Coordinates of C-alpha atoms in Angstrom, one line a residue:
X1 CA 64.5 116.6 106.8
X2 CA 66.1 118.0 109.8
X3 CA 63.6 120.5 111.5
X4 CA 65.2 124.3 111.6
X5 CA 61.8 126.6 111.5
X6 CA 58.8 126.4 113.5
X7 CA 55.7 127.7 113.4
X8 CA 53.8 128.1 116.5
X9 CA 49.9 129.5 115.8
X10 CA 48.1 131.2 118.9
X11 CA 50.2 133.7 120.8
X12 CA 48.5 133.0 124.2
X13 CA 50.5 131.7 127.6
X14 CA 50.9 128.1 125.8
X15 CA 52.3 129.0 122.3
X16 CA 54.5 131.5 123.9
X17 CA 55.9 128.4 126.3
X18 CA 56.3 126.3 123.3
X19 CA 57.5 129.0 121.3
X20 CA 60.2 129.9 124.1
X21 CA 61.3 126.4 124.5
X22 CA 61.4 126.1 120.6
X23 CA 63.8 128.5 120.4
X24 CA 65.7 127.3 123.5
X25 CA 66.0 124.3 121.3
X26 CA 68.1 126.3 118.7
X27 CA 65.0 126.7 116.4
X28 CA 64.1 129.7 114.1
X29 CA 60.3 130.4 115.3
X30 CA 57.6 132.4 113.9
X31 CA 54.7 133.0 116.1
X32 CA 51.4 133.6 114.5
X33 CA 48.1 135.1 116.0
X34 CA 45.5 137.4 114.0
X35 CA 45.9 139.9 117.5
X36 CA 48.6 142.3 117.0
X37 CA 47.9 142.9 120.7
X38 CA 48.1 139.4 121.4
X39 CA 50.9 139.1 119.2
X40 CA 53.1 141.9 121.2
X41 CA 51.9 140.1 124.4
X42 CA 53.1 136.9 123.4
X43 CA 56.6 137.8 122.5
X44 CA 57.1 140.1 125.5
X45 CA 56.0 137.1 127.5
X46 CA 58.5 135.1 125.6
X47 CA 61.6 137.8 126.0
X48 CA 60.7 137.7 129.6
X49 CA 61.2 134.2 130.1
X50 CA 64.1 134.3 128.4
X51 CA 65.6 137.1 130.6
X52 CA 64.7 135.1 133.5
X53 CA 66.3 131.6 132.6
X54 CA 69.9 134.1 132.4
X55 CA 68.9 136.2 136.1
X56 CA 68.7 132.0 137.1
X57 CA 72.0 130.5 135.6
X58 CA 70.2 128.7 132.8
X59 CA 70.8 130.5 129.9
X60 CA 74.0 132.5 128.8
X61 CA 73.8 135.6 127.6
X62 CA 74.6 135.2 124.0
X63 CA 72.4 132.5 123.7
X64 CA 69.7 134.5 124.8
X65 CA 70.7 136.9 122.3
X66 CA 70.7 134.2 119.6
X67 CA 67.7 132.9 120.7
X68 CA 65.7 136.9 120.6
X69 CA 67.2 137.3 116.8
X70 CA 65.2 133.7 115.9
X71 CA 62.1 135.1 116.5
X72 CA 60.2 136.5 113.9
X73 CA 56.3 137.2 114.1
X74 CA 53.2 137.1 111.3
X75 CA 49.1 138.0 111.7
X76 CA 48.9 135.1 109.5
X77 CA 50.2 131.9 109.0
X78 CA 49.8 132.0 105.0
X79 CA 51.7 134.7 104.7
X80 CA 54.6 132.4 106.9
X81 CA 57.3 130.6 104.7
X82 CA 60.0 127.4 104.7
X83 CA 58.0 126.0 107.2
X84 CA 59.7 122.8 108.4
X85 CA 57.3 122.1 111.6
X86 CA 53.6 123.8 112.4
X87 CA 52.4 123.1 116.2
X88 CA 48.8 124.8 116.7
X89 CA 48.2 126.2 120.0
X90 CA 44.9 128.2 119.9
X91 CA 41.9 127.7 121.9
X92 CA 40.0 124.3 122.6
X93 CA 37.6 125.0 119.4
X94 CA 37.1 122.0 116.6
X95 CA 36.3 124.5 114.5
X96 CA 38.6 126.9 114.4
X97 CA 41.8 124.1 114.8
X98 CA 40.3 122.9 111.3
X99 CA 40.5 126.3 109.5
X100 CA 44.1 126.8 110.9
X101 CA 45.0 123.3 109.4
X102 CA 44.0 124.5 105.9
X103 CA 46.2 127.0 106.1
X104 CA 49.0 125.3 107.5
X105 CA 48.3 122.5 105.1
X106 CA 49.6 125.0 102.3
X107 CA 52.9 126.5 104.0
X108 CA 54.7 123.3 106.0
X109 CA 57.0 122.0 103.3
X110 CA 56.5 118.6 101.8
X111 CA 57.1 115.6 104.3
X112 CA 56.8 118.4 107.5
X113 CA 54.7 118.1 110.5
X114 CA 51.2 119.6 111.2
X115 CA 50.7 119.3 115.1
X116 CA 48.4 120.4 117.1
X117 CA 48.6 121.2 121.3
X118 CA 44.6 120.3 121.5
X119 CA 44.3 118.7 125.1
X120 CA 41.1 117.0 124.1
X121 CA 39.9 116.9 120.9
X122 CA 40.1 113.7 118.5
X123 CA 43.5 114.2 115.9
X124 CA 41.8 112.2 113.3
X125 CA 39.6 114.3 112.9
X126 CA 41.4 117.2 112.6
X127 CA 44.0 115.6 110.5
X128 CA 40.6 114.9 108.0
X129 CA 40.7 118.7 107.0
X130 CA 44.0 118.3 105.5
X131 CA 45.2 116.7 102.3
X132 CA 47.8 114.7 104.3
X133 CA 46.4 113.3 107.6
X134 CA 49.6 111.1 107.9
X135 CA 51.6 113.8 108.6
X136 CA 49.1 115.3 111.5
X137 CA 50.0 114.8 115.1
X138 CA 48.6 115.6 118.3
X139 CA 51.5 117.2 120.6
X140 CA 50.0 118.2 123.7
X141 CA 52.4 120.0 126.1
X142 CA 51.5 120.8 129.6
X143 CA 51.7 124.3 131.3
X144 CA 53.2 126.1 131.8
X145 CA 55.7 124.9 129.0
X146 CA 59.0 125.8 129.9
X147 CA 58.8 124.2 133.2
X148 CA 56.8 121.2 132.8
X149 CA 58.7 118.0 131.7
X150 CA 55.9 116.0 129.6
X151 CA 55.2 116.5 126.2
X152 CA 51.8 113.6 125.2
X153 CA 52.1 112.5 121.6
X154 CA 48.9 111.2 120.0
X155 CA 48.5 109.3 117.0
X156 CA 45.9 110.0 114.5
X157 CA 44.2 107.0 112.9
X158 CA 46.9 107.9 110.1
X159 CA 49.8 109.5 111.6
X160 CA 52.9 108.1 109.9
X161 CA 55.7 106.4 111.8
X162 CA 58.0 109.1 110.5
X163 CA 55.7 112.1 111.5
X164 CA 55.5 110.4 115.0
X165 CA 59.8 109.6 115.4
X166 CA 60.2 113.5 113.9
X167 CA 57.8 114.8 116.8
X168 CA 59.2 113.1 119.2
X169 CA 62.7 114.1 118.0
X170 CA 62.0 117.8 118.2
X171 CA 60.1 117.2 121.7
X172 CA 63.7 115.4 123.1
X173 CA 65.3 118.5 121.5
X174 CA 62.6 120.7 123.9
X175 CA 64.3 118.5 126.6
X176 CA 60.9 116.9 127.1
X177 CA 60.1 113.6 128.1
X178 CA 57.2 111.9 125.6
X179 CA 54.3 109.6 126.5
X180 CA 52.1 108.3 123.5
X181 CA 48.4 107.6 124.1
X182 CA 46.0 106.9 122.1
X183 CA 43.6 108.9 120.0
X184 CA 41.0 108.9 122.4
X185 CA 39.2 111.6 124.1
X186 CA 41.0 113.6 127.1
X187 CA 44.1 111.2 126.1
X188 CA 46.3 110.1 129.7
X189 CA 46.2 113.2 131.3
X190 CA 42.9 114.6 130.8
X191 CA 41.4 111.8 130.8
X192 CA 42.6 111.3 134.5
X193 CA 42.8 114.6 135.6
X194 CA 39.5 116.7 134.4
X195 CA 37.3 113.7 136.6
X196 CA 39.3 114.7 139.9
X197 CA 38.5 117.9 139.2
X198 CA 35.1 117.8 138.1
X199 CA 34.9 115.3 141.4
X200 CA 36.2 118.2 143.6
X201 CA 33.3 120.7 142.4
X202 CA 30.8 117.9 143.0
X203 CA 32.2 117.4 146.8
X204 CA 32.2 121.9 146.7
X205 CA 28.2 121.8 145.5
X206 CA 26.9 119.3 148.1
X207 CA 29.0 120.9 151.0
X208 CA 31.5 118.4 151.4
X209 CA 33.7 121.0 152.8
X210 CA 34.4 124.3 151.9
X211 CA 37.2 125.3 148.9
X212 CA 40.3 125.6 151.0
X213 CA 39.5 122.3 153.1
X214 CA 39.0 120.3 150.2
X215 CA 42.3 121.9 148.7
X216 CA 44.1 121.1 151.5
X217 CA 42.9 117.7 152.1
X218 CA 44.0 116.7 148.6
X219 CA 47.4 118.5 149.0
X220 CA 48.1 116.9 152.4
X221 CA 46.3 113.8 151.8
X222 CA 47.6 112.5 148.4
X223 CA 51.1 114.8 148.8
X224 CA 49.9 116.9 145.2
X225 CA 51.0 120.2 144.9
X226 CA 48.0 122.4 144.2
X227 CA 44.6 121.4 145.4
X228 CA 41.7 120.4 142.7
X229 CA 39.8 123.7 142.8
X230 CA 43.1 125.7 142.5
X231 CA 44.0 123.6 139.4
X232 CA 41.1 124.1 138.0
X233 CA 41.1 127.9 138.6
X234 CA 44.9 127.7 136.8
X235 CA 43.5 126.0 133.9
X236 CA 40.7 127.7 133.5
X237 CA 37.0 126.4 134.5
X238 CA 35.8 127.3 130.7
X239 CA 38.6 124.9 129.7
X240 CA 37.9 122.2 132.5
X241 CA 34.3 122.4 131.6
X242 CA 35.1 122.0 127.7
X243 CA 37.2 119.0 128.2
X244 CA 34.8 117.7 130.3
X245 CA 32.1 117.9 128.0
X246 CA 34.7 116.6 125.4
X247 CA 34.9 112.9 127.9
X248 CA 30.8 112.6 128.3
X249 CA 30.5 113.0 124.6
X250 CA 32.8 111.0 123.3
X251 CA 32.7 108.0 126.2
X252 CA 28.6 108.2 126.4
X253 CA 29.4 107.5 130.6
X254 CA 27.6 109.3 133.2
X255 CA 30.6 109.7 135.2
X256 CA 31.7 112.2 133.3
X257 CA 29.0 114.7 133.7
X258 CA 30.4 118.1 133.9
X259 CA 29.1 119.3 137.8
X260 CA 26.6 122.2 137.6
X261 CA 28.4 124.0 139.2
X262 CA 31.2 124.0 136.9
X263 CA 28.9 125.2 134.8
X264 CA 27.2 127.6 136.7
X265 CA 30.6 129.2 137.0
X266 CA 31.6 129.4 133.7
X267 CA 27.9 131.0 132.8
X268 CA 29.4 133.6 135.6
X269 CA 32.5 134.3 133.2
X270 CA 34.4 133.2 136.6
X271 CA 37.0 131.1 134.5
X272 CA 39.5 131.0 137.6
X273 CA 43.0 133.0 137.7
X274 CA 42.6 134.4 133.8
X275 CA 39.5 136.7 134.6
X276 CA 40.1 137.4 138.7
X277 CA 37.4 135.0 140.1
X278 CA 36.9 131.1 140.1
X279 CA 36.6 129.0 142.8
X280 CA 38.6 132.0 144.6
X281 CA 39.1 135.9 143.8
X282 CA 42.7 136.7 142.4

């Protein structure tokens, strides 16, 4: 079953990207969130990028326009039909991805694909609120989506072979590149990344230098192009401090202790660029 409709639930800046890039792909889309608000937001944000992929030379014109009439939006995803493909993309809560999968469990079509864009949290056990964990897939795509190349695919503990070829078929179609890891917490990425992070706010508490030195020693130093506390502030520190919760949970090691001060700052509600204040004021 060739995959022509997409549903992308969560209207925020990453099911937007994956919503743009779905369409890019030729794709019908119909992106879900229970905010109207959020919902207008999303596909402005999505028209926009659009618009500036044809200022740029990437897009043509007509395909832009073909690409606009694909998208269709819903405050609901059971209310969403002929659904070949569902990719979650709502916030990093175990919780809430379950209830969504219950509901998308009931519209993909038989032998479609339930994925979901967690960055952290285990697929198996998501895939156990459904009544067809072998068709349940983590896709986790980095941001922001249209520009960034990698798409991770993690296998559940039953993720079928052809669930994992047809998600890595639609992510080529993206014009992403795939890595698969497996279903272990923070994945490659995270896993990697959220300790240098977490590392950086350590070396921040205890006066290693200030913010901007310690940004600039890891740009200059390792050749990266955004310092540690700037990342983080892009992510979000509620999100960095999540995940890293997520790794000393589920790998028992000390080295993964979130820093206090991570957590001090998400206590603040200084999540980074999202709310104006992180590790700097925006």
């Amino acid at each position: 079953m060739a995959t022509e409709h997409i549903v992308v639930v969560g209207a925020g800046q990453m099911g937007a990207g994956i919503a743009q890039v779905s369409l890019q792909a030729g794709l019908r889309v119909t992106l879900v969130d229970v905010s109207k608000e959020g919902l207008a937001k999303g596909a402005d944000r999505i028209r926009a990028g659009l618009a500036k992929l044809v200022e740029k030379g990437k897009l043509d014109a007509e395909k832009r326009k073909a690409a606009e009439a694909n998208l269709a939006t819903s405050s609901s995803a059971a209310d969403v039909k002929d659904v070949d493909f569902a990719v979650e993309a709502v916030t990093e809560n175990e919780d809430l991805k379950r209830r969504i999968f219950l509901e998308l469990d009931a519209v993909v079509k038989p032998g479609g694909v339930l994925a979901t864009n967690t960055s952290s949290i285990p697929i198996t056990r998501i895939a156990a609120s459904t009544k067809r964990p072998e068709a349940v897939i983590g896709m986790h795509f980095m941001n922001p989506v249209p520009v960034m190349q990698l798409v991770e695919l993690i296998r559940g503990a039953a993720t079928s072979d052809e669930t994992y070829q047809k998600t890595r078929a639609l992510a080529e179609k993206m014009g992403k590149t795939t890595v698969v890891s497996k279903d272990m917490p923070g994945f490659i990425v995270n896993r990697i990344l959220i300790p240098m992070l977490n590392e950086a706010c350590f070396a921040l508490m205890e006066g290693l230098g200030t913010a901007e030195d310690i940004d600039t020693a890891m740009k200059l130093g390792t050749n990266q192009p955004m310092g540690p506390l700037q990342l983080a502030d892009f992510i979000g520190l509620d999100t960095c401090l999540y995940i890293a919760e997520v790794l000393h949970k589920g790998l028992g090691d000390s080295k993964y202790r979130p820093c206090p001060l991570l957590r001090q700052y998400v206590d603040a509600g200084w999540y980074g660029k999202k709310s104006g204040r992180g590790f700097y004021k925006y």
